[in-house]
Short mmCIF file of C-alpha atoms and ligand atoms in Angstrom, two decimals:
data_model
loop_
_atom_site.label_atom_id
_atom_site.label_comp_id
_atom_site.label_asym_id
_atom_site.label_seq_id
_atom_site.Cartn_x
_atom_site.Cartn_y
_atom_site.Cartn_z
CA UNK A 5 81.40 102.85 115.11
CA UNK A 6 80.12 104.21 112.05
CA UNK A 7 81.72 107.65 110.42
CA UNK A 8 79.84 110.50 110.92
CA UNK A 9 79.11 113.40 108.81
CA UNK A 10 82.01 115.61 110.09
CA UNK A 11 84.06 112.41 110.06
CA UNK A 12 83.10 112.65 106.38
CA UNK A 13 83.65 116.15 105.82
CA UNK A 14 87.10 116.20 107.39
CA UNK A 15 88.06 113.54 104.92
CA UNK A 16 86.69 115.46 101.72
CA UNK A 17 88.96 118.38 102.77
CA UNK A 18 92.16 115.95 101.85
CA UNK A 19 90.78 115.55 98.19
CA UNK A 20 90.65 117.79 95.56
CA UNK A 21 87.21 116.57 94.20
CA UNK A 22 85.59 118.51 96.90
CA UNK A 23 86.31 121.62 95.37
CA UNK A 24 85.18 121.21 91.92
CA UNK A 25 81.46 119.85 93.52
CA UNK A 26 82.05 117.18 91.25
CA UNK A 27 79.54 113.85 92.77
CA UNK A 28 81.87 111.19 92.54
CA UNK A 29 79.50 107.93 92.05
CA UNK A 30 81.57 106.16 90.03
CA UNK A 31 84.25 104.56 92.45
CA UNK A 32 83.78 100.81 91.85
CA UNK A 33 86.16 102.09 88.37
CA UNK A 34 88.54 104.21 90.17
CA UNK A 35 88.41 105.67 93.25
CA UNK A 36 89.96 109.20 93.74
CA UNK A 37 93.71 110.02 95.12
CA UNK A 38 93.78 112.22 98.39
CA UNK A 39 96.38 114.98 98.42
CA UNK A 40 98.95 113.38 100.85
CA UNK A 41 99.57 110.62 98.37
CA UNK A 42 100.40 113.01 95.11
CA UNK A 43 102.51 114.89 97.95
CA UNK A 44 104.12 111.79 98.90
CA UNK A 45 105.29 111.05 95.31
CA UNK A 46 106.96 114.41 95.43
CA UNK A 47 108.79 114.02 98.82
CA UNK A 48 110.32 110.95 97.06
CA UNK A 49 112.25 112.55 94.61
CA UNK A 50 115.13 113.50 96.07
CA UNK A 51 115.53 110.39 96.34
CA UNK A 52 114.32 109.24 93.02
CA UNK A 53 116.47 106.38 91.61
CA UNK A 54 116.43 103.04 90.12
CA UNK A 55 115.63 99.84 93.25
CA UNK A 56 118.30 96.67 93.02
CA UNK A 57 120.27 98.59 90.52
CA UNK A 58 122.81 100.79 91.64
CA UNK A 59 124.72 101.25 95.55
CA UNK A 60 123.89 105.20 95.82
CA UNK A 61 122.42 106.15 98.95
CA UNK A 62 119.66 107.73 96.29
CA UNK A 63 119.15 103.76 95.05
CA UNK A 64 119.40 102.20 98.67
CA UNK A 65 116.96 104.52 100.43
CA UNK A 66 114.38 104.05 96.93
CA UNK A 67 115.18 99.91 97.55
CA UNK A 68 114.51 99.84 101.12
CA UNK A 69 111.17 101.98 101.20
CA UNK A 70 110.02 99.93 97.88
CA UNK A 71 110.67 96.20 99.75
CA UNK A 72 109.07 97.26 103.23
CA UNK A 73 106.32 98.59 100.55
CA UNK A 74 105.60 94.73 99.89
CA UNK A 75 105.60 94.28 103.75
CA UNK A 76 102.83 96.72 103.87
CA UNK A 77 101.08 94.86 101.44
CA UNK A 78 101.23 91.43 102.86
CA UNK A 79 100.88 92.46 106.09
CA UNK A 80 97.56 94.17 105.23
CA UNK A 81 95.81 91.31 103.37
CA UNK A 82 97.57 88.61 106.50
CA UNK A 83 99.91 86.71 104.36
CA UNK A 84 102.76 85.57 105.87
CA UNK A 85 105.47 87.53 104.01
CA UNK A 86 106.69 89.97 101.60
CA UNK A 87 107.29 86.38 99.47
CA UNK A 88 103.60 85.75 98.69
CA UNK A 89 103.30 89.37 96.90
CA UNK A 90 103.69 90.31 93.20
CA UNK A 91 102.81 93.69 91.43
CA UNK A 92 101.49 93.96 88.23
CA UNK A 93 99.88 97.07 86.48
CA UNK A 94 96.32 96.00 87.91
CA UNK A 95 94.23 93.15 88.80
CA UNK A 96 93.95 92.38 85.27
CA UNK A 97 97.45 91.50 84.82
CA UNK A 98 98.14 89.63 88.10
CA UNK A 99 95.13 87.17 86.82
CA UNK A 100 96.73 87.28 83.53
CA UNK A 101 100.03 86.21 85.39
CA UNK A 102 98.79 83.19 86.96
CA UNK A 103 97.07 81.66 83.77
CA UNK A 104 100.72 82.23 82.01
CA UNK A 105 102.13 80.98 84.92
CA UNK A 106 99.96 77.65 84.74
CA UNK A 107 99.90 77.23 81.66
CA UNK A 108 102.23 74.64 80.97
CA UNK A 109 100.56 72.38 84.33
CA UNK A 110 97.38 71.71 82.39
CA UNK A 111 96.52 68.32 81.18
CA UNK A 112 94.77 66.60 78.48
CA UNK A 113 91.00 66.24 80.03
CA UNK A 114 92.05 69.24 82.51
CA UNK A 115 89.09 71.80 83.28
CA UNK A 116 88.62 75.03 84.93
CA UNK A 117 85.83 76.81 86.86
CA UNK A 118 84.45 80.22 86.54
CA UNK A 119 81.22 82.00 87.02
CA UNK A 120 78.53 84.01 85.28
CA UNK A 121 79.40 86.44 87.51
CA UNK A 122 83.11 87.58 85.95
CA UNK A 123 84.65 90.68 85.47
CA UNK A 124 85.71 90.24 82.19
CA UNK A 125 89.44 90.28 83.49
CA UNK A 126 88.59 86.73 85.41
CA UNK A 127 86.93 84.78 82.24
CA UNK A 128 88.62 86.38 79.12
CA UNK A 129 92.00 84.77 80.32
CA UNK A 130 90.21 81.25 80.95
CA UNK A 131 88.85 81.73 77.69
CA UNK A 132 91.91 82.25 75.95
CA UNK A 133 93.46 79.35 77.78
CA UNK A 134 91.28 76.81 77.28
CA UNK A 135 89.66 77.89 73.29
CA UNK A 136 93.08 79.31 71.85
CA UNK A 137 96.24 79.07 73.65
CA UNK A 138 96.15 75.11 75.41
CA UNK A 139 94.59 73.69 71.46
CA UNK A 140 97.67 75.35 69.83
CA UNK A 141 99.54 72.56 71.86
CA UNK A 142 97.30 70.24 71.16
CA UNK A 143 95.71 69.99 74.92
CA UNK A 144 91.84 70.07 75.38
CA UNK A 145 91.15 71.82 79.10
CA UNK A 146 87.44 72.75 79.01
CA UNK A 147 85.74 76.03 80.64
CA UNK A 148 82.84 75.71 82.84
CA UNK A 149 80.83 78.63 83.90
CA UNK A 150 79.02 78.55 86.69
CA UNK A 151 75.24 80.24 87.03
CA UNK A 152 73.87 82.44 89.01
CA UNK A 153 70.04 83.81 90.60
CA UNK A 154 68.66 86.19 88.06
CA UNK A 155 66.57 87.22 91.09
CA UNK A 156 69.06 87.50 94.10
CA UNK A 157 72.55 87.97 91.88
CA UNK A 158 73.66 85.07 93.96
CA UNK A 159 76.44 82.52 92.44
CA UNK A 160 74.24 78.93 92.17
CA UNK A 161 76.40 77.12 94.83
CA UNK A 162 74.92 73.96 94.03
CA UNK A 163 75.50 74.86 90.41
CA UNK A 164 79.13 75.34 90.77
CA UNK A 165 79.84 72.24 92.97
CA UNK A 166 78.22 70.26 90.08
CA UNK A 167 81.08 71.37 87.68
CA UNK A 168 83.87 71.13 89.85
CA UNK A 169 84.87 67.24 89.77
CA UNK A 170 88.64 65.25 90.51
CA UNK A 171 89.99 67.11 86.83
CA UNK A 172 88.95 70.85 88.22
CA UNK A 173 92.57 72.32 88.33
CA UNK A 174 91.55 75.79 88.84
CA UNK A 175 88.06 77.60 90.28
CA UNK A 176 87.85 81.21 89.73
CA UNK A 177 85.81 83.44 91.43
CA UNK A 178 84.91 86.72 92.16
CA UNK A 179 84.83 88.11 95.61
CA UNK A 180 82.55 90.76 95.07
CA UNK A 181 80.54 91.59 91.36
CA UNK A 182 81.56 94.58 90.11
CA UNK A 183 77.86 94.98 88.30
CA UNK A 184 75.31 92.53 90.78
CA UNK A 185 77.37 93.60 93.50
CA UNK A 186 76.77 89.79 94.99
CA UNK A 187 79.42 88.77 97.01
CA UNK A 188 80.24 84.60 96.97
CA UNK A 189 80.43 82.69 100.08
CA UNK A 190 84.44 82.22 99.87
CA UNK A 191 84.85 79.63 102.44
CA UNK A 192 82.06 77.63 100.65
CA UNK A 193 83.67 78.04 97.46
CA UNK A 194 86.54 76.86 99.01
CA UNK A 195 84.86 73.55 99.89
CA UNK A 196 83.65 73.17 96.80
CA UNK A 197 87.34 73.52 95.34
CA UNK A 198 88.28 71.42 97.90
CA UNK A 199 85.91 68.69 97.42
CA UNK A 200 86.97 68.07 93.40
CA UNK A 201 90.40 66.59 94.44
CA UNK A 202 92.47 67.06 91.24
CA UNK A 203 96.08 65.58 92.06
CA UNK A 204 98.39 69.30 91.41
CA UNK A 205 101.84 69.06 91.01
CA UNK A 206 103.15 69.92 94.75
CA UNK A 207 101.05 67.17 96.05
CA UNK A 208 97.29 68.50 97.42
CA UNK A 209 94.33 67.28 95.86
CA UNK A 210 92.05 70.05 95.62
CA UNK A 211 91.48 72.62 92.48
CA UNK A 212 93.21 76.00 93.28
CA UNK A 213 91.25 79.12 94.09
CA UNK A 214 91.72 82.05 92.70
CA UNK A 215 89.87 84.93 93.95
CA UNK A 216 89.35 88.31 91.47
CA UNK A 217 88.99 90.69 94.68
CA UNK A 218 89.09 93.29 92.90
CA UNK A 219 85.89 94.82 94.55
CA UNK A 220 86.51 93.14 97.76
CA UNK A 221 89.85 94.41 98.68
CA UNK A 222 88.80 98.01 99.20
CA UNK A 223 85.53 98.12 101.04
CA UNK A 224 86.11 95.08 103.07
CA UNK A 225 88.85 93.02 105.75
CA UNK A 226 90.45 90.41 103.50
CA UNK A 227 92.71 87.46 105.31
CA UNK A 228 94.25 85.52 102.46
CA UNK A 229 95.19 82.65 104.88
CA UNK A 230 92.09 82.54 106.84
CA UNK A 231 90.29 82.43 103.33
CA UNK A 232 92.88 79.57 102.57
CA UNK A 233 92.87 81.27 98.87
CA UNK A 234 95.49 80.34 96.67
CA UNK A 235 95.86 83.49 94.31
CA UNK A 236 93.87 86.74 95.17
CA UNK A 237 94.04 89.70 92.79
CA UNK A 238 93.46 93.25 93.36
CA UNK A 239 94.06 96.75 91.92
CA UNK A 240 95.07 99.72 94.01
CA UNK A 241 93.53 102.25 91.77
CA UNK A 242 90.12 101.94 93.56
CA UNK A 243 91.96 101.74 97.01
CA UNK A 244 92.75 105.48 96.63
CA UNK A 245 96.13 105.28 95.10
CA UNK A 246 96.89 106.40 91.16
CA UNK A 247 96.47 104.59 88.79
CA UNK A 248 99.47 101.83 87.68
CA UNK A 249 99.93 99.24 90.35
CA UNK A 250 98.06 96.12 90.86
CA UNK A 251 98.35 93.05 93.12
CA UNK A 252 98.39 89.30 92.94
CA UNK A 253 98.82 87.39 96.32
CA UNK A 254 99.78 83.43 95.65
CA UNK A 255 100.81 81.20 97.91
CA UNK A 256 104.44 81.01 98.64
CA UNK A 257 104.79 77.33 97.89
CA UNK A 258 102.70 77.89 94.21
CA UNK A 259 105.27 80.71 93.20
CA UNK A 260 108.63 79.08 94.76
CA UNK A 261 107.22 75.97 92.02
CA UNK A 262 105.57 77.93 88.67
CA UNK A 263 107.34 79.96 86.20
CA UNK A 264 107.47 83.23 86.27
CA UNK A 265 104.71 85.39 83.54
CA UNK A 266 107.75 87.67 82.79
CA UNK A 267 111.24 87.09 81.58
CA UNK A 268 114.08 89.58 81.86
CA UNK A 269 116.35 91.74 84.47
CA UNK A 270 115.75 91.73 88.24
CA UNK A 271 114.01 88.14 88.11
CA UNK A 272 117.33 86.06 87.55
CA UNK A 273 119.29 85.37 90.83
CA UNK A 274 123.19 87.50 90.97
CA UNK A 275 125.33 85.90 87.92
CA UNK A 276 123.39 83.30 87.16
CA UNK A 277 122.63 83.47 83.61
CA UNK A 278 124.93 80.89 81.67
CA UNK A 279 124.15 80.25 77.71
CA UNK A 280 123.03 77.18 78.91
CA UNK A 281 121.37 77.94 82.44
CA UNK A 282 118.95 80.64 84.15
CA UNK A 283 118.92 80.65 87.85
CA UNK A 284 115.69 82.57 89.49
CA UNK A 285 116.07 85.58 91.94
CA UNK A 286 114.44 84.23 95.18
CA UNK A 287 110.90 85.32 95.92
CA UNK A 288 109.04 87.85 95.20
CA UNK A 289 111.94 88.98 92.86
CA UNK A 290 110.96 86.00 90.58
CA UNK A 291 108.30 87.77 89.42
CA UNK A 292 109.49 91.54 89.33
CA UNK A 293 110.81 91.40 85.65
CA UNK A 294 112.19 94.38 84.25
CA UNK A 295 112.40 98.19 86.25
CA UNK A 296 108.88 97.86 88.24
CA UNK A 297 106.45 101.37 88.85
CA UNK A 298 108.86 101.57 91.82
CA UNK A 299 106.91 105.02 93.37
CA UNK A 300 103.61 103.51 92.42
CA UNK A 301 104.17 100.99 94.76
CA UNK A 302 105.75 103.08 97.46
CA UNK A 303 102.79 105.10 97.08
CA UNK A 304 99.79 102.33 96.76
CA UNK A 305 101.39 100.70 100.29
CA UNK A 306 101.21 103.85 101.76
CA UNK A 307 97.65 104.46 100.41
CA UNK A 308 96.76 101.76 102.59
CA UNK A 309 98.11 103.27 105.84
CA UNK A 310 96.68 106.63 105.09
CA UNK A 311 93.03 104.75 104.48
CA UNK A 312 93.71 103.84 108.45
CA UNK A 313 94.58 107.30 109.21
CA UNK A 314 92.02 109.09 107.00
CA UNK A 315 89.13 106.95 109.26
CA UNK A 316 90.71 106.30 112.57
CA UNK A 317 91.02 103.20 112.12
CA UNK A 318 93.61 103.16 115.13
CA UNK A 319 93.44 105.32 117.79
CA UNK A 320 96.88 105.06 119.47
CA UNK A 321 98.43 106.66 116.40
CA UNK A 322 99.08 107.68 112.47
CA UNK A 323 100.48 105.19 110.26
CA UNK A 324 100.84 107.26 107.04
CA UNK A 325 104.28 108.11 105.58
CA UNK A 326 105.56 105.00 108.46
CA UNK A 327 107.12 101.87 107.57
CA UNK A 328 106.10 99.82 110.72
CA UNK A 329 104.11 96.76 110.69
CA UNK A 330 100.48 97.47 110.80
CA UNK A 331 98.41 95.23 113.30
CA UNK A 332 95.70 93.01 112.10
CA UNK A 333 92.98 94.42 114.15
CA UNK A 334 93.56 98.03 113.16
CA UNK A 335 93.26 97.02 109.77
CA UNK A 336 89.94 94.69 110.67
CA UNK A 337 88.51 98.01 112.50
CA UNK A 338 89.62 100.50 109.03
CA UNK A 339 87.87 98.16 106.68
CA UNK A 340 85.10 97.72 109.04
CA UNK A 341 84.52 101.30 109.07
CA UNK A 342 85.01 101.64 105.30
CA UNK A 343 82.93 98.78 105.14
CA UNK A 344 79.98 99.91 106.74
CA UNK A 345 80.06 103.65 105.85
CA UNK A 346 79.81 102.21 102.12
CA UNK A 347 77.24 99.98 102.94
CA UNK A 348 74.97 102.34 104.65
CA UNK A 349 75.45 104.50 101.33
CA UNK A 350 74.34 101.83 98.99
CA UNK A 351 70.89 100.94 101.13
CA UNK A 352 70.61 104.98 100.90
CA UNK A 353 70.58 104.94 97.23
CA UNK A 354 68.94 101.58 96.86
CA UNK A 355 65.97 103.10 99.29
CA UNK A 356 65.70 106.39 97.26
CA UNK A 357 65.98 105.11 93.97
CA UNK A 358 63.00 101.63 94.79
CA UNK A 359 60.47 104.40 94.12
CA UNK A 360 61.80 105.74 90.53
CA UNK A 361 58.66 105.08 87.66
CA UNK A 362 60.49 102.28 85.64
CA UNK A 363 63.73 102.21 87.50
CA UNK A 364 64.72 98.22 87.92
CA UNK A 365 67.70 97.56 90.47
CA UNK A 366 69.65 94.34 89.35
CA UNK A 367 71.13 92.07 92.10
CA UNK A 368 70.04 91.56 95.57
CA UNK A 369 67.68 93.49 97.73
CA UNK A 370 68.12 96.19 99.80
CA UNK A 371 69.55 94.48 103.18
CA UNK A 372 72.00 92.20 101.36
CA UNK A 373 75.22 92.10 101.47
CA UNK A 374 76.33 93.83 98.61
CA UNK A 375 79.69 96.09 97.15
CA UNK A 376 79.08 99.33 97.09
CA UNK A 377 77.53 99.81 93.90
CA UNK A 378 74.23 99.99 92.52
CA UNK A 379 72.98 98.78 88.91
CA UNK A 380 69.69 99.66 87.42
CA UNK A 381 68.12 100.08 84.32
CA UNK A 382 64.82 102.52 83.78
CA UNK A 383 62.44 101.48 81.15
CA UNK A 384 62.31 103.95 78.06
CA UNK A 385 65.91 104.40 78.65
CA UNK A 386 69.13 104.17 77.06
CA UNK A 387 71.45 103.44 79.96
CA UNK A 388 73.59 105.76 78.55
CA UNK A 389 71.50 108.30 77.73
CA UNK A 390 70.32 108.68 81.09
CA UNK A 391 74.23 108.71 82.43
CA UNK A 392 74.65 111.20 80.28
CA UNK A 393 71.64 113.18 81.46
CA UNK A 394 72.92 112.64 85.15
CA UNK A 395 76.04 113.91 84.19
CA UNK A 396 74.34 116.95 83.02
CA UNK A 397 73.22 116.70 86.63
CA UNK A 398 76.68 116.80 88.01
CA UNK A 399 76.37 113.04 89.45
CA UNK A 400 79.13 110.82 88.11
CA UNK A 401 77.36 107.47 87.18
CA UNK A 402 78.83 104.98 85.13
CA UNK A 403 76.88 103.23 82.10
CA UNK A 404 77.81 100.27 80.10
CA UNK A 405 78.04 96.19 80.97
CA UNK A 406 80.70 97.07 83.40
CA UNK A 407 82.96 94.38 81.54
CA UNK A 408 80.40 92.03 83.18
CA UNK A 409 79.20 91.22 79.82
CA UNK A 410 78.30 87.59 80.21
CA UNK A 411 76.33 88.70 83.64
CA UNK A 412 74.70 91.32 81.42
CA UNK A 413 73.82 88.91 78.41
CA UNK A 414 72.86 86.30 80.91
CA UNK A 415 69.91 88.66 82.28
CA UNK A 416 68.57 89.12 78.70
CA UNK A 417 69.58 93.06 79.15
CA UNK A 418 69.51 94.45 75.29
CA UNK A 419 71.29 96.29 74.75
CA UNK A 420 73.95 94.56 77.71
CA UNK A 421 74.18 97.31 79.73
CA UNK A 422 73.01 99.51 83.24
CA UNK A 423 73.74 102.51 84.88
CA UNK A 424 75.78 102.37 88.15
CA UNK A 425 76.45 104.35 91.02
CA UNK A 426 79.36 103.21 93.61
CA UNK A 427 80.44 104.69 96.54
CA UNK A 428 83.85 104.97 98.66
CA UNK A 429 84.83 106.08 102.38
CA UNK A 430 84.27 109.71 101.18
CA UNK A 431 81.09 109.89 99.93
CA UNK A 432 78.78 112.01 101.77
CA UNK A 433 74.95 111.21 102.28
CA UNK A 434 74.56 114.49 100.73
CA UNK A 435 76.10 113.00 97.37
CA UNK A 436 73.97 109.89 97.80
CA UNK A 437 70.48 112.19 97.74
CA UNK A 438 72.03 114.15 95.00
CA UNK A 439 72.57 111.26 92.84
CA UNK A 440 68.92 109.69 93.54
CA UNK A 441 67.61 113.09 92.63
CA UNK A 442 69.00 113.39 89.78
CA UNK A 443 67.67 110.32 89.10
CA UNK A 444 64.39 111.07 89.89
CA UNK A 445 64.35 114.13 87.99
CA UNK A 446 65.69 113.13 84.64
CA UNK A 447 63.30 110.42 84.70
CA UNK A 448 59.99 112.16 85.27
CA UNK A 449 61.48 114.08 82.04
CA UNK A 450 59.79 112.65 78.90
CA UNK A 451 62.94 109.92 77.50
CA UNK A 452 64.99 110.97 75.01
CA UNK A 453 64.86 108.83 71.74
CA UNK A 454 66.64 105.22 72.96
CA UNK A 455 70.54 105.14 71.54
CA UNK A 456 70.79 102.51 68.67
CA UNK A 457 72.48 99.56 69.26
CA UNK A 458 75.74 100.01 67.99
CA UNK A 459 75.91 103.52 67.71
CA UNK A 460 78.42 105.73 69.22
CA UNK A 461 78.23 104.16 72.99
CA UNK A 462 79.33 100.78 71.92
CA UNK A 463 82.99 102.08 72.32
CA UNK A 464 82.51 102.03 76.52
CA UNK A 465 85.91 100.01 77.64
CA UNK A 466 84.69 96.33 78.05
N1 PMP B 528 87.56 92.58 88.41
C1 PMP B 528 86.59 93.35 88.88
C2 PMP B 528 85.51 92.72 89.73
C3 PMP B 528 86.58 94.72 88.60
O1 PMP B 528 85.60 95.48 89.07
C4 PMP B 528 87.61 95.26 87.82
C5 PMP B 528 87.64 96.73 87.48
N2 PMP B 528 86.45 97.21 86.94
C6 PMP B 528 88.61 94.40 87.36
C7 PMP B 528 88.57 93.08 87.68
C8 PMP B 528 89.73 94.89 86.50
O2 PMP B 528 90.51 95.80 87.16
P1 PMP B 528 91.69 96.52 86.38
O3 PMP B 528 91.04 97.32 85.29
O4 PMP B 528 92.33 97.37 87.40
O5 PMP B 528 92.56 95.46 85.82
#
């Protein structure tokens, strides 16, 4: 059942957005905290002490809500354990993690797969890998990008299964474009990893998957094992929680056998550090180096349970502030909800803005399925001049290339950039018809004088 408008306005009143009238269109970059969760931070300290570091009750009671934490976690996205779960800063780091975690697999001849479609934080690594860090040792492990449908924003499946042959180690994909908002088949690209057949270390003959789900994770139900993914990534600062803590699901077996990205305290197992021998904390210590953002995480797990609360996504009871397993179906039914109150939003905007003079909506057409975001350029206009306008307007858009750059170059965009809108679970249809108005007003204004390239807007965050 979809949310209604009181469903909607009941949720506003837990954010403090709602009373500044701010238009918050710009979620796909951060969504906004609701109250409970800055309250929650506070209830913890009391408490507030170092985890795996000290035998207070202060440090046991901080330990034992920041493990179950990782429960949430896995639990949520159907893994099979707390053992399967790192956290990182964001989604940027957890892919970062896995290609210095790899790094010393590749081989001479080795290749990896990515798409046109990349968040900068899922190609710049594989960049780096394969044209500076891997030559430095002397290895040559090529990057192949795979195309996608000017017209539709789809990823060119046929494309893709053309690069991926028996030396594919890794294929890296987005689950949902941050800028298109196109959203790859995943169980095709799975085949297609499948079908390459490189020989990895622990035995299977398929390239690895590694999903950047980034957009995916908060506007839609996400089973890592029923996606057979390998790694998925994932930031909780556009899943309602502050910013600081991001995710990276791998399988179990993948980080029993890598090394860990980070060296230090906390990863080494009890004594075990020798002048001539490190022994590894068991999983998913490994890879918790050094004091972690202990109430971040407390905090982001929770975020998740108060997402079920916030739109009933179970109707037996509240799971905010618990510690108990949530079941798979309630959190099916809260991203479902999420999922299609989002939705509906986007084929809002995408109907009111199809009759803007000049206004050109990249990606697929209305109908589609889509994240919940909107790109578009208007002719005459400086994508950031006109986000700037809109801001004038009150409407939070967000103008730039998104750090979809090569998407951006690959469309022939010049300069490489659009102006987005994205929605979340509490945006209102009121806020969508503001932000298309706006839109519609500023551009029946004569344009301002186009922004040269280069000038001051060429400092947006990539
Ligand atoms: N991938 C995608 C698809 C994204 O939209 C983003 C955030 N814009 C990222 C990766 C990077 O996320 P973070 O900045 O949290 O590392």
């Amino acid at each position: 059942m979809d949310l209604t408008e009181p469903d909607i306005a009941r949720i506003r009143e837990q954010f403090d957005f709602d009373r500044s009238g701010r238009v918050v269109t710009n979620n796909a970059a951060s969504t906004q905290p609701p109250r409970q969760l800055l309250d929650l931070y506070r209830s913890l300290t009391p408490f507030y002490e170092n985890v795996h570091r000290g035998q207070s009750d202060a440090s046991r009671y901080t330990t034992d809500r920041f493990e179950s934490s990782y429960d949430t976690i896995a639990g949520w996205l159907g893994a099979p354990s707390r053992r399967s779960i790192a956290t990182y800063r964001n989604t940027t780091e957890a892919i970062n993690a896995v290609m210095y975690s790899l790094l010393t697999e590749f081989r001479d001849g080795d290749n990896v797969v990515t798409t046109m479609l990349e968040h900068n934080s899922n190609y710049v690594p594989w960049h780096g890998l394969c044209r500076e860090i891997l030559p430095r040792f002397g290895r040559r492990v090529e990057l192949r990008i795979a195309r996608f449908d000017h017209r539709t924003g789809e990823l060119d499946l046929d494309h893709l299964a053309s690069l991926v042959d028996a030396r594919t180690k890794l294929v890296c994909c987005s689950g949902a474009s941050n800028f298109l908002g196109s959203k790859p088949p995943l169980p095709i690209v799975r085949a297609i990893a499948d079908a390459g057949g490189y020989p990895q270390p622990t035995g299977e003959r398929r390239a690895r998957l590694l999903v950047d789900g980034a957009q995916l994770v908060p506007s839609s139900f996400v089973d890592v094992q029923a996606l057979d993914v390998d790694y998925l990534a994932f930031s909780f600062h556009k899943l309602l929680a502050p910013f600081g803590v991001g995710v990276l699901y791998a399988k179990e077996h993948l980080l029993e056998q890598s090394l860990p990205f980070l060296y230090g305290g906390d990863m080494i197992a009890d004594g075990q550090v020798t002048p001539d021998a490190v022994g590894y904390n068991g999983l998913p210590w490994k890879y918790s180096a050094g004091t972690p953002n202990i109430l971040g995480v407390i905090v982001s797990a929770q975020a998740l349970r108060l997402a079920v609360d916030l739109v009933g996504g179970d109707p037996t009871r509240m799971h905010f502030r618990s510690e108990d397993p949530v079941p798979g179906p309630v959190v099916r039914r809260t991203m479902d909800r999420i999922g299609e109150h989002t939705a509906h939003l986007t084929r809002r905007a995408m109907d009111g803005l199809s009759g803007v003079p000049g206004l050109r909506m990249l990606g697929g057409p209305p109908g589609t399925p889509r994240s919940p975001l909107v790109a578009f350029t208007v002719a005459g206009w400086s994508p950031f001049e006109l986000a700037a306008e809109l801001n004038r307007h009150g409407v939070e858009s967000r103008a730039g290339c998104h750090c979809a750059t090569l998407a951006h170059h690959d469309l022939g965009l010049d300069p490489p950039a659009s102006c987005r809108l994205s929605f979340y679970l509490y945006n209102s249809n009121a806020d969508v018809d503001r932000a298309v108005d706006a839109v519609r007003k500023v551009v029946a204004h004569r344009p301002p004088a186009p922004t040269p390239v280069g000038g001051r807007h060429r400092r947006e965050a990539a």
